[in-house]
Amino acid sequence: MPAAASLAAALYAGGPALELTVTDDGAVIQLCTAAGRPLVAVEAPLLIHVPDEAQRLLGAGVTPPAPPYWWTEVRAVTAAPGAHELAESVCGRLTTLLGGSTWPAGGARTARVTVPDEPGTQPGAQAVPTVDVLTDSTAVVLAERPLLPLTAWLSDIFRAAARSNRALHLVTPADARLTAPLRTALGPAPNRWVVHDPRGGYYDGLSGVPLAWQNGTFMPTGDTPADAFTAGAAPTEQRQLTLAFRTVHTPDQRLVLGRALEAAWRHLTGAPPIGWGTAEPVNLPWSPQQLTDLARDRAPAPTQLVVVGASDRTAIATQRVSRTTAGVAEDIRLTLGYEHPQHVPLDALESLAATLVTEHGLTTMLATLRAARRDLTVPAHWEPPPVPVSFTLGPRDVRTIGLAIASRPPIETPPRPVGSPAAPGLHYPLGDGTQPSAWTALQRLGAHLRTPTPTPI
């Protein structure tokens, strides 16, 4: 691991007038002015054991050493004078002392940087550090890299913004893309992906609605998507299959998490995942036992994870482990990419549902299909919405609703029992992913399953 002395020498690039702070989990070191204004964020070094992570996040033109190798990210606060030069100096000193390379090329120097003195710090900066703009309601991050991942630094910003009751607005150029884990982390409003329209103004990178900076935040100014959002769309043969499922387990010292995700991965790709971590880049070799140990150490707080597969079987997942009144829950979102529609293994979903019901405590699973990039990244233009393919209900909920009611929904295709005949789950086929009417069928199914069971008189 890079020695503490080497890190200290690199962080000393701004001289003794700067101060260092560390986030609660130690994942990010911050260089601040004496007045407390954040200048540069330096992520704690990660030892990368997972092949192809550098190429996945930085592009095919990057040639990293063979794993394992060390990775750290350095980010300047764009609004702070001297911060960019300071970040370059940190990178230059690290590579001079330790070897290695920087990305993008040329983003390193070794000169000592003098940061201008400032009379004070941005109000609230200690609540959400190292962001570019901070208001009472919003933390704004400006980013210009081609592909934005869910780094440890950005994860920390999400948590800090939520703790201070602020939205996080991520501002990028129109040609930027997000990784699937970052797209999932952004979630619904008030967080936003704000895209700078090359024709002027801003729009939401997920919905396309035009945005404007008003009262310290980005607000919608209309309902019609921006032209730049719709103009970038083009028909594609590529497909994304997404499984969103939950498993619940009885708390037990012998419990090993991650096995449901591994079973789904093997069922659909023929191989297990190759790596996992708490952010991107994913750094650890796949190990359900180590994943379980981390979740147990963090309990009762939830644990968020990112899981990746081999580059020749495009797949990525996010997993949230939490304690609930029913037990230990795993909420998993697994997305797989395919070059052509005929490559999507829709016929494997029923047998997968049976495996998850029988062996892994499945409670629900929704499978959807969409026309979208095989590499699973999210562009800042319109893509067709996902279309439901199937829904699976686990034995516990079937028993609660009643088998007679759950097995007779108002949809065209009747459900198929999966798992044990004594305590079956039900698998509901909804289509092949080409008919938007499948959403209507799913809504009817949901309303039917939520209908209270009549009480006998």
Tab-separated table of C-alpha atoms in Angstrom:
chain	number	residue	atom	x	y	z
A	1	MET	CA	0.000	0.000	0.000
A	2	PRO	CA	1.265	3.560	-0.670
A	3	ALA	CA	3.127	4.541	2.477
A	4	ALA	CA	1.731	7.209	4.771
A	5	ALA	CA	4.888	9.257	4.214
A	6	SER	CA	4.330	9.254	0.446
A	7	LEU	CA	0.723	10.335	0.822
A	8	ALA	CA	1.714	13.038	3.273
A	9	ALA	CA	4.367	14.349	0.877
A	10	ALA	CA	1.821	14.507	-1.939
A	11	LEU	CA	-0.802	16.178	0.212
A	12	TYR	CA	1.826	18.724	1.333
A	13	ALA	CA	1.793	20.142	-2.201
A	14	GLY	CA	-0.109	23.169	-0.920
A	15	GLY	CA	2.229	23.905	1.954
A	16	PRO	CA	1.651	23.951	5.714
A	17	ALA	CA	-1.149	26.523	5.527
A	18	LEU	CA	-3.589	23.840	4.404
A	19	GLU	CA	-5.454	21.488	6.721
A	20	LEU	CA	-6.469	17.860	6.279
A	21	THR	CA	-9.797	16.305	7.256
A	22	VAL	CA	-10.999	12.729	6.823
A	23	THR	CA	-14.559	11.465	6.293
A	24	ASP	CA	-16.158	9.300	8.964
A	25	ASP	CA	-15.375	6.039	7.152
A	26	GLY	CA	-11.880	7.157	6.149
A	27	ALA	CA	-12.630	6.775	2.433
A	28	VAL	CA	-11.889	10.406	1.484
A	29	ILE	CA	-9.170	12.841	2.628
A	30	GLN	CA	-9.895	16.536	2.124
A	31	LEU	CA	-7.459	19.430	1.757
A	32	CYS	CA	-8.955	22.637	3.104
A	33	THR	CA	-7.841	26.214	3.590
A	34	ALA	CA	-7.095	27.402	7.119
A	35	ALA	CA	-10.563	28.980	7.064
A	36	GLY	CA	-12.103	25.566	6.375
A	37	ARG	CA	-12.944	25.862	2.682
A	38	PRO	CA	-12.582	22.467	0.916
A	39	LEU	CA	-10.178	22.520	-2.044
A	40	VAL	CA	-9.330	18.958	-3.054
A	41	ALA	CA	-10.730	15.518	-2.249
A	42	VAL	CA	-8.376	12.519	-2.353
A	43	GLU	CA	-9.879	9.044	-2.149
A	44	ALA	CA	-8.133	6.464	0.001
A	45	PRO	CA	-6.139	4.097	-2.246
A	46	LEU	CA	-7.959	0.969	-3.449
A	47	LEU	CA	-6.132	-2.225	-4.315
A	48	ILE	CA	-7.836	-3.338	-7.541
A	49	HIS	CA	-8.032	-7.115	-7.959
A	50	VAL	CA	-10.786	-7.075	-10.614
A	51	PRO	CA	-9.732	-7.237	-14.290
A	52	ASP	CA	-10.966	-4.632	-16.806
A	53	GLU	CA	-12.260	-2.105	-14.254
A	54	ALA	CA	-9.934	0.613	-15.577
A	55	GLN	CA	-11.086	0.011	-19.152
A	56	ARG	CA	-14.754	-0.071	-18.089
A	57	LEU	CA	-14.545	3.307	-16.348
A	58	LEU	CA	-11.822	5.139	-18.303
A	59	GLY	CA	-12.156	3.726	-21.831
A	60	ALA	CA	-10.624	1.029	-23.982
A	61	GLY	CA	-7.563	3.182	-24.708
A	62	VAL	CA	-6.334	2.855	-21.114
A	63	THR	CA	-3.693	0.179	-20.468
A	64	PRO	CA	-3.398	-0.465	-16.726
A	65	PRO	CA	-0.985	-2.960	-15.190
A	66	ALA	CA	-2.208	-6.468	-14.482
A	67	PRO	CA	-4.153	-6.672	-11.201
A	68	PRO	CA	-3.535	-6.100	-8.397
A	69	TYR	CA	-2.685	-2.399	-8.636
A	70	TRP	CA	-3.473	0.693	-6.580
A	71	TRP	CA	-6.060	3.277	-7.645
A	72	THR	CA	-6.917	6.651	-6.150
A	73	GLU	CA	-8.970	9.588	-7.412
A	74	VAL	CA	-8.201	13.261	-6.842
A	75	ARG	CA	-10.827	15.946	-7.427
A	76	ALA	CA	-10.599	19.734	-7.269
A	77	VAL	CA	-13.442	22.034	-6.239
A	78	THR	CA	-13.864	24.025	-9.443
A	79	ALA	CA	-15.058	27.199	-7.712
A	80	ALA	CA	-12.001	27.446	-5.423
A	81	PRO	CA	-9.016	29.449	-6.797
A	82	GLY	CA	-5.869	27.312	-7.027
A	83	ALA	CA	-7.697	24.029	-6.356
A	84	HIS	CA	-7.178	22.642	-9.883
A	85	GLU	CA	-3.441	23.279	-9.762
A	86	LEU	CA	-3.288	21.792	-6.269
A	87	ALA	CA	-5.010	18.591	-7.440
A	88	GLU	CA	-2.545	18.286	-10.334
A	89	SER	CA	0.346	18.723	-7.906
A	90	VAL	CA	-0.989	15.994	-5.625
A	91	CYS	CA	-1.193	13.621	-8.622
A	92	GLY	CA	2.273	14.576	-9.849
A	93	ARG	CA	3.887	14.038	-6.477
A	94	LEU	CA	2.196	10.679	-6.014
A	95	THR	CA	3.405	9.358	-9.382
A	96	THR	CA	6.905	10.774	-8.816
A	97	LEU	CA	7.204	9.024	-5.464
A	98	LEU	CA	5.378	5.789	-6.279
A	99	GLY	CA	5.411	5.345	-10.059
A	100	GLY	CA	2.266	4.648	-12.045
A	101	SER	CA	0.343	7.000	-14.306
A	102	THR	CA	-2.450	9.557	-14.230
A	103	TRP	CA	-5.675	9.882	-16.192
A	104	PRO	CA	-6.283	11.962	-18.157
A	105	ALA	CA	-2.756	12.121	-19.504
A	106	GLY	CA	-1.006	15.343	-18.611
A	107	GLY	CA	-3.038	15.884	-15.468
A	108	ALA	CA	-0.054	15.965	-13.138
A	109	ARG	CA	2.661	18.402	-12.005
A	110	THR	CA	5.101	18.557	-9.097
A	111	ALA	CA	5.300	22.287	-8.426
A	112	ARG	CA	4.284	23.598	-5.044
A	113	VAL	CA	1.004	25.494	-5.257
A	114	THR	CA	0.141	28.631	-3.335
A	115	VAL	CA	-3.560	28.813	-2.648
A	116	PRO	CA	-4.948	32.351	-2.241
A	117	ASP	CA	-6.014	33.264	1.275
A	118	GLU	CA	-9.744	33.679	1.728
A	119	PRO	CA	-11.491	35.428	4.591
A	120	GLY	CA	-13.992	32.652	5.242
A	121	THR	CA	-15.601	29.500	3.979
A	122	GLN	CA	-18.742	28.815	2.017
A	123	PRO	CA	-21.738	28.612	4.380
A	124	GLY	CA	-22.544	25.003	5.222
A	125	ALA	CA	-19.364	23.667	3.565
A	126	GLN	CA	-18.608	21.391	6.505
A	127	ALA	CA	-22.002	19.695	6.074
A	128	VAL	CA	-21.396	18.768	2.409
A	129	PRO	CA	-17.678	19.203	1.666
A	130	THR	CA	-15.820	19.346	-1.673
A	131	VAL	CA	-18.794	20.290	-3.812
A	132	ASP	CA	-18.720	23.108	-6.341
A	133	VAL	CA	-21.809	25.052	-5.266
A	134	LEU	CA	-23.706	24.759	-2.005
A	135	THR	CA	-27.013	26.409	-1.172
A	136	ASP	CA	-29.557	25.865	1.587
A	137	SER	CA	-31.371	23.294	-0.556
A	138	THR	CA	-28.854	21.881	-3.031
A	139	ALA	CA	-25.302	20.567	-3.361
A	140	VAL	CA	-24.021	20.975	-6.931
A	141	VAL	CA	-21.172	18.911	-8.398
A	142	LEU	CA	-19.672	19.855	-11.779
A	143	ALA	CA	-18.166	16.899	-13.650
A	144	GLU	CA	-16.623	16.647	-17.119
A	145	ARG	CA	-15.312	13.094	-17.396
A	146	PRO	CA	-16.875	11.041	-20.240
A	147	LEU	CA	-18.220	8.318	-17.934
A	148	LEU	CA	-19.196	9.125	-14.356
A	149	PRO	CA	-19.030	6.239	-11.872
A	150	LEU	CA	-20.290	5.969	-8.296
A	151	THR	CA	-16.933	6.670	-6.653
A	152	ALA	CA	-16.272	6.635	-2.893
A	153	TRP	CA	-16.109	10.436	-2.959
A	154	LEU	CA	-19.454	10.757	-4.738
A	155	SER	CA	-21.042	8.200	-2.393
A	156	ASP	CA	-19.884	10.347	0.514
A	157	ILE	CA	-21.448	13.426	-1.117
A	158	PHE	CA	-24.770	11.576	-1.491
A	159	ARG	CA	-24.766	10.661	2.195
A	160	ALA	CA	-23.714	14.135	3.341
A	161	ALA	CA	-26.352	15.836	1.188
A	162	ALA	CA	-29.070	13.551	2.549
A	163	ARG	CA	-27.968	14.160	6.162
A	164	SER	CA	-28.180	17.928	5.633
A	165	ASN	CA	-31.577	17.651	3.877
A	166	ARG	CA	-30.187	18.810	0.527
A	167	ALA	CA	-30.614	17.566	-3.026
A	168	LEU	CA	-27.556	16.553	-5.031
A	169	HIS	CA	-27.444	17.955	-8.580
A	170	LEU	CA	-24.786	16.471	-10.835
A	171	VAL	CA	-23.976	18.817	-13.756
A	172	THR	CA	-22.290	17.389	-16.878
A	173	PRO	CA	-21.816	18.090	-20.597
A	174	ALA	CA	-24.302	16.544	-23.029
A	175	ASP	CA	-21.866	13.813	-24.151
A	176	ALA	CA	-21.306	12.451	-20.631
A	177	ARG	CA	-22.712	9.098	-19.520
A	178	LEU	CA	-23.449	7.568	-16.120
A	179	THR	CA	-22.695	4.054	-14.928
A	180	ALA	CA	-25.704	1.994	-13.881
A	181	PRO	CA	-24.827	2.164	-10.140
A	182	LEU	CA	-24.651	5.973	-10.275
A	183	ARG	CA	-27.966	6.088	-12.143
A	184	THR	CA	-29.525	3.946	-9.407
A	185	ALA	CA	-28.007	6.112	-6.658
A	186	LEU	CA	-29.436	9.299	-8.192
A	187	GLY	CA	-32.898	7.815	-7.813
A	188	PRO	CA	-35.945	10.084	-7.999
A	189	ALA	CA	-36.180	13.826	-7.268
A	190	PRO	CA	-34.911	15.898	-5.550
A	191	ASN	CA	-31.564	14.522	-6.816
A	192	ARG	CA	-30.964	15.318	-10.494
A	193	TRP	CA	-28.661	14.751	-13.420
A	194	VAL	CA	-28.375	18.242	-14.902
A	195	VAL	CA	-27.058	18.340	-18.479
A	196	HIS	CA	-25.629	21.464	-20.101
A	197	ASP	CA	-27.477	21.848	-23.391
A	198	PRO	CA	-24.945	22.707	-26.150
A	199	ARG	CA	-27.597	25.026	-27.615
A	200	GLY	CA	-27.904	26.888	-24.329
A	201	GLY	CA	-29.526	26.226	-20.979
A	202	TYR	CA	-29.887	22.947	-19.108
A	203	TYR	CA	-32.103	19.871	-19.109
A	204	ASP	CA	-32.659	16.791	-16.967
A	205	GLY	CA	-30.517	13.948	-18.307
A	206	LEU	CA	-33.110	11.304	-17.418
A	207	SER	CA	-36.421	12.939	-18.299
A	208	GLY	CA	-35.303	15.646	-20.738
A	209	VAL	CA	-37.345	18.423	-19.092
A	210	PRO	CA	-35.697	21.854	-19.407
A	211	LEU	CA	-34.143	23.244	-16.229
A	212	ALA	CA	-33.051	26.656	-14.985
A	213	TRP	CA	-31.151	27.826	-11.904
A	214	GLN	CA	-33.749	29.432	-9.646
A	215	ASN	CA	-33.595	30.220	-5.932
A	216	GLY	CA	-30.476	28.166	-5.356
A	217	THR	CA	-31.453	24.997	-7.216
A	218	PHE	CA	-32.223	23.635	-10.705
A	219	MET	CA	-35.979	23.791	-11.331
A	220	PRO	CA	-38.073	22.524	-14.278
A	221	THR	CA	-39.258	25.276	-16.613
A	222	GLY	CA	-41.591	23.185	-18.786
A	223	ASP	CA	-42.922	19.709	-19.572
A	224	THR	CA	-41.690	19.281	-23.164
A	225	PRO	CA	-38.303	17.515	-23.399
A	226	ALA	CA	-35.416	19.586	-24.704
A	227	ASP	CA	-34.535	19.125	-28.380
A	228	ALA	CA	-31.023	17.988	-27.438
A	229	PHE	CA	-32.529	15.180	-25.337
A	230	THR	CA	-34.722	13.784	-28.130
A	231	ALA	CA	-32.323	14.500	-31.013
A	232	GLY	CA	-29.672	12.158	-29.618
A	233	ALA	CA	-31.995	9.158	-29.660
A	234	ALA	CA	-31.561	6.498	-32.357
A	235	PRO	CA	-33.078	3.010	-32.806
A	236	THR	CA	-30.866	0.195	-31.554
A	237	GLU	CA	-30.896	-3.587	-31.655
A	238	GLN	CA	-29.084	-3.721	-28.314
A	239	ARG	CA	-31.040	-4.733	-25.228
A	240	GLN	CA	-30.873	-4.512	-21.439
A	241	LEU	CA	-32.542	-7.132	-19.272
A	242	THR	CA	-33.069	-6.007	-15.664
A	243	LEU	CA	-34.099	-8.131	-12.709
A	244	ALA	CA	-35.181	-6.289	-9.570
A	245	PHE	CA	-35.700	-8.804	-6.788
A	246	ARG	CA	-35.758	-9.143	-3.021
A	247	THR	CA	-34.811	-12.072	-0.831
A	248	VAL	CA	-35.406	-12.277	2.930
A	249	HIS	CA	-33.504	-14.551	5.306
A	250	THR	CA	-33.808	-15.501	8.944
A	251	PRO	CA	-30.922	-13.902	10.895
A	252	ASP	CA	-28.440	-16.658	11.627
A	253	GLN	CA	-24.694	-16.927	12.220
A	254	ARG	CA	-24.524	-19.409	9.335
A	255	LEU	CA	-26.238	-17.024	6.889
A	256	VAL	CA	-24.152	-16.185	3.824
A	257	LEU	CA	-25.365	-13.289	1.687
A	258	GLY	CA	-24.846	-12.817	-2.041
A	259	ARG	CA	-25.774	-16.363	-2.975
A	260	ALA	CA	-29.082	-15.343	-4.573
A	261	LEU	CA	-27.284	-12.828	-6.782
A	262	GLU	CA	-24.643	-15.403	-7.685
A	263	ALA	CA	-27.333	-17.947	-8.552
A	264	ALA	CA	-29.048	-15.453	-10.872
A	265	TRP	CA	-25.717	-14.492	-12.439
A	266	ARG	CA	-24.770	-18.125	-13.105
A	267	HIS	CA	-28.247	-18.932	-14.420
A	268	LEU	CA	-28.201	-16.129	-17.000
A	269	THR	CA	-24.497	-15.950	-17.953
A	270	GLY	CA	-23.054	-19.356	-17.113
A	271	ALA	CA	-20.497	-17.856	-14.729
A	272	PRO	CA	-20.432	-16.135	-11.320
A	273	PRO	CA	-19.666	-12.448	-10.764
A	274	ILE	CA	-15.967	-11.600	-10.671
A	275	GLY	CA	-15.866	-8.634	-8.291
A	276	TRP	CA	-17.633	-6.608	-5.616
A	277	GLY	CA	-17.113	-3.435	-3.624
A	278	THR	CA	-18.874	-0.552	-1.934
A	279	ALA	CA	-18.231	1.889	-4.821
A	280	GLU	CA	-16.621	2.115	-8.253
A	281	PRO	CA	-14.090	0.985	-9.297
A	282	VAL	CA	-15.044	-2.420	-7.935
A	283	ASN	CA	-11.902	-3.719	-6.290
A	284	LEU	CA	-12.456	-7.059	-4.517
A	285	PRO	CA	-12.669	-10.580	-5.996
A	286	TRP	CA	-16.149	-12.040	-5.673
A	287	SER	CA	-16.648	-13.586	-2.227
A	288	PRO	CA	-20.084	-14.050	-0.639
A	289	GLN	CA	-18.437	-14.727	2.725
A	290	GLN	CA	-16.457	-11.457	2.735
A	291	LEU	CA	-19.569	-9.601	1.571
A	292	THR	CA	-21.471	-11.124	4.500
A	293	ASP	CA	-18.732	-10.189	6.962
A	294	LEU	CA	-18.887	-6.550	5.859
A	295	ALA	CA	-22.683	-6.399	6.113
A	296	ARG	CA	-22.559	-8.011	9.562
A	297	ASP	CA	-19.940	-5.498	10.758
A	298	ARG	CA	-22.115	-2.589	9.574
A	299	ALA	CA	-25.415	-3.922	10.950
A	300	PRO	CA	-27.931	-2.657	11.878
A	301	ALA	CA	-27.003	0.065	9.344
A	302	PRO	CA	-27.659	-0.974	5.725
A	303	THR	CA	-24.843	-1.863	3.308
A	304	GLN	CA	-24.776	-0.758	-0.339
A	305	LEU	CA	-22.711	-2.824	-2.778
A	306	VAL	CA	-21.712	-2.852	-6.454
A	307	VAL	CA	-21.062	-6.168	-8.234
A	308	VAL	CA	-19.560	-6.699	-11.714
A	309	GLY	CA	-19.022	-9.595	-14.092
A	310	ALA	CA	-16.428	-10.498	-16.703
A	311	SER	CA	-16.104	-8.135	-19.661
A	312	ASP	CA	-17.288	-10.794	-22.147
A	313	ARG	CA	-20.588	-11.190	-20.245
A	314	THR	CA	-21.774	-7.628	-19.699
A	315	ALA	CA	-23.593	-7.449	-16.368
A	316	ILE	CA	-23.618	-5.213	-13.308
A	317	ALA	CA	-25.645	-5.190	-10.104
A	318	THR	CA	-26.336	-3.093	-7.057
A	319	GLN	CA	-27.249	-4.788	-3.811
A	320	ARG	CA	-28.589	-3.339	-0.561
A	321	VAL	CA	-28.469	-5.426	2.596
A	322	SER	CA	-30.730	-4.283	5.440
A	323	ARG	CA	-32.422	-5.511	8.596
A	324	THR	CA	-36.221	-5.595	8.462
A	325	THR	CA	-38.933	-6.901	10.740
A	326	ALA	CA	-39.093	-9.994	8.511
A	327	GLY	CA	-35.349	-10.695	8.694
A	328	VAL	CA	-32.250	-9.852	6.656
A	329	ALA	CA	-33.290	-8.458	3.267
A	330	GLU	CA	-31.251	-8.307	0.069
A	331	ASP	CA	-32.603	-5.842	-2.507
A	332	ILE	CA	-30.861	-6.566	-5.795
A	333	ARG	CA	-30.945	-4.882	-9.181
A	334	LEU	CA	-29.130	-6.958	-11.809
A	335	THR	CA	-28.824	-5.631	-15.381
A	336	LEU	CA	-27.399	-7.572	-18.322
A	337	GLY	CA	-26.534	-6.289	-21.802
A	338	TYR	CA	-27.099	-8.051	-25.139
A	339	GLU	CA	-26.140	-7.208	-28.714
A	340	HIS	CA	-29.417	-8.413	-30.275
A	341	PRO	CA	-32.947	-9.157	-28.996
A	342	GLN	CA	-32.669	-12.834	-29.875
A	343	HIS	CA	-29.755	-13.185	-27.429
A	344	VAL	CA	-31.902	-12.286	-24.394
A	345	PRO	CA	-32.627	-15.498	-22.396
A	346	LEU	CA	-36.296	-14.805	-21.626
A	347	ASP	CA	-37.029	-18.534	-21.532
A	348	ALA	CA	-34.670	-18.893	-18.536
A	349	LEU	CA	-36.630	-16.551	-16.244
A	350	GLU	CA	-39.183	-19.101	-15.008
A	351	SER	CA	-36.540	-21.655	-14.037
A	352	LEU	CA	-34.529	-18.873	-12.366
A	353	ALA	CA	-37.625	-17.872	-10.398
A	354	ALA	CA	-38.016	-21.484	-9.262
A	355	THR	CA	-34.394	-21.619	-8.089
A	356	LEU	CA	-34.654	-18.353	-6.163
A	357	VAL	CA	-37.960	-19.395	-4.544
A	358	THR	CA	-36.734	-22.858	-3.585
A	359	GLU	CA	-33.212	-22.059	-2.417
A	360	HIS	CA	-32.854	-18.343	-1.680
A	361	GLY	CA	-35.963	-16.942	0.032
A	362	LEU	CA	-37.303	-14.908	-2.906
A	363	THR	CA	-40.192	-12.596	-2.018
A	364	THR	CA	-40.649	-10.673	-5.308
A	365	MET	CA	-38.927	-10.344	-8.691
A	366	LEU	CA	-39.765	-8.040	-11.603
A	367	ALA	CA	-38.049	-8.641	-14.952
A	368	THR	CA	-38.038	-5.861	-17.579
A	369	LEU	CA	-36.526	-5.461	-21.040
A	370	ARG	CA	-35.569	-2.281	-22.876
A	371	ALA	CA	-33.816	-1.164	-26.048
A	372	ALA	CA	-30.664	0.441	-24.644
A	373	ARG	CA	-26.888	0.313	-24.710
A	374	ARG	CA	-25.302	-3.091	-24.297
A	375	ASP	CA	-22.483	-1.570	-22.208
A	376	LEU	CA	-25.127	-0.634	-19.582
A	377	THR	CA	-24.093	3.034	-19.401
A	378	VAL	CA	-26.725	5.786	-19.365
A	379	PRO	CA	-26.522	8.552	-22.019
A	380	ALA	CA	-28.052	12.018	-21.672
A	381	HIS	CA	-30.678	11.425	-24.336
A	382	TRP	CA	-33.986	9.623	-24.646
A	383	GLU	CA	-34.083	5.839	-24.455
A	384	PRO	CA	-37.259	3.726	-24.617
A	385	PRO	CA	-38.627	2.893	-21.173
A	386	PRO	CA	-38.369	-0.686	-19.911
A	387	VAL	CA	-41.250	-3.062	-20.557
A	388	PRO	CA	-42.281	-5.735	-18.010
A	389	VAL	CA	-41.567	-9.325	-18.981
A	390	SER	CA	-42.577	-11.211	-15.838
A	391	PHE	CA	-43.314	-10.893	-12.140
A	392	THR	CA	-42.710	-13.494	-9.455
A	393	LEU	CA	-44.347	-13.638	-6.029
A	394	GLY	CA	-42.687	-15.674	-3.286
A	395	PRO	CA	-44.395	-18.319	-1.127
A	396	ARG	CA	-44.762	-16.086	1.933
A	397	ASP	CA	-46.814	-13.470	0.086
A	398	VAL	CA	-48.779	-16.113	-1.811
A	399	ARG	CA	-49.749	-17.611	1.535
A	400	THR	CA	-50.675	-14.181	2.955
A	401	ILE	CA	-52.815	-13.233	-0.047
A	402	GLY	CA	-54.273	-16.694	-0.452
A	403	LEU	CA	-53.424	-19.131	-3.233
A	404	ALA	CA	-56.971	-19.036	-4.640
A	405	ILE	CA	-56.815	-15.257	-5.128
A	406	ALA	CA	-53.153	-14.993	-6.151
A	407	SER	CA	-53.518	-17.705	-8.798
A	408	ARG	CA	-56.489	-16.043	-10.551
A	409	PRO	CA	-55.344	-12.534	-11.575
A	410	PRO	CA	-57.129	-10.456	-14.247
A	411	ILE	CA	-54.367	-10.889	-16.847
A	412	GLU	CA	-54.246	-12.838	-20.089
A	413	THR	CA	-51.718	-15.548	-19.136
A	414	PRO	CA	-52.323	-17.473	-15.896
A	415	PRO	CA	-49.433	-17.729	-13.410
A	416	ARG	CA	-47.288	-20.809	-13.085
A	417	PRO	CA	-46.451	-22.316	-9.705
A	418	VAL	CA	-42.735	-22.464	-8.907
A	419	GLY	CA	-40.926	-24.066	-6.010
A	420	SER	CA	-42.414	-26.553	-3.563
A	421	PRO	CA	-45.959	-27.776	-4.343
A	422	ALA	CA	-46.694	-27.524	-0.623
A	423	ALA	CA	-45.704	-23.835	-0.488
A	424	PRO	CA	-45.460	-22.559	-4.048
A	425	GLY	CA	-44.481	-19.199	-5.385
A	426	LEU	CA	-46.224	-17.870	-8.496
A	427	HIS	CA	-44.546	-16.721	-11.716
A	428	TYR	CA	-46.647	-14.347	-13.840
A	429	PRO	CA	-45.612	-14.043	-17.536
A	430	LEU	CA	-46.401	-10.558	-18.864
A	431	GLY	CA	-44.996	-10.582	-22.412
A	432	ASP	CA	-41.804	-10.623	-24.446
A	433	GLY	CA	-40.736	-7.048	-23.699
A	434	THR	CA	-42.127	-5.522	-26.883
A	435	GLN	CA	-45.677	-4.573	-25.808
A	436	PRO	CA	-46.006	-1.431	-23.646
A	437	SER	CA	-49.439	-2.760	-22.639
A	438	ALA	CA	-47.558	-5.075	-20.276
A	439	TRP	CA	-47.405	-2.130	-17.854
A	440	THR	CA	-51.196	-2.093	-17.754
A	441	ALA	CA	-51.222	-5.822	-17.071
A	442	LEU	CA	-48.689	-5.341	-14.261
A	443	GLN	CA	-50.817	-2.587	-12.725
A	444	ARG	CA	-53.916	-4.803	-12.843
A	445	LEU	CA	-51.943	-7.628	-11.273
A	446	GLY	CA	-50.651	-5.364	-8.508
A	447	ALA	CA	-54.111	-4.031	-7.737
A	448	HIS	CA	-55.478	-7.578	-7.620
A	449	LEU	CA	-52.758	-8.796	-5.251
A	450	ARG	CA	-53.297	-5.817	-2.940
A	451	THR	CA	-57.043	-6.456	-2.645
A	452	PRO	CA	-57.846	-7.471	0.960
A	453	THR	CA	-58.820	-11.071	1.438
A	454	PRO	CA	-62.521	-11.305	2.464
A	455	THR	CA	-62.990	-12.265	6.101
A	456	PRO	CA	-65.376	-15.227	6.589
A	457	ILE	CA	-68.530	-14.437	8.570
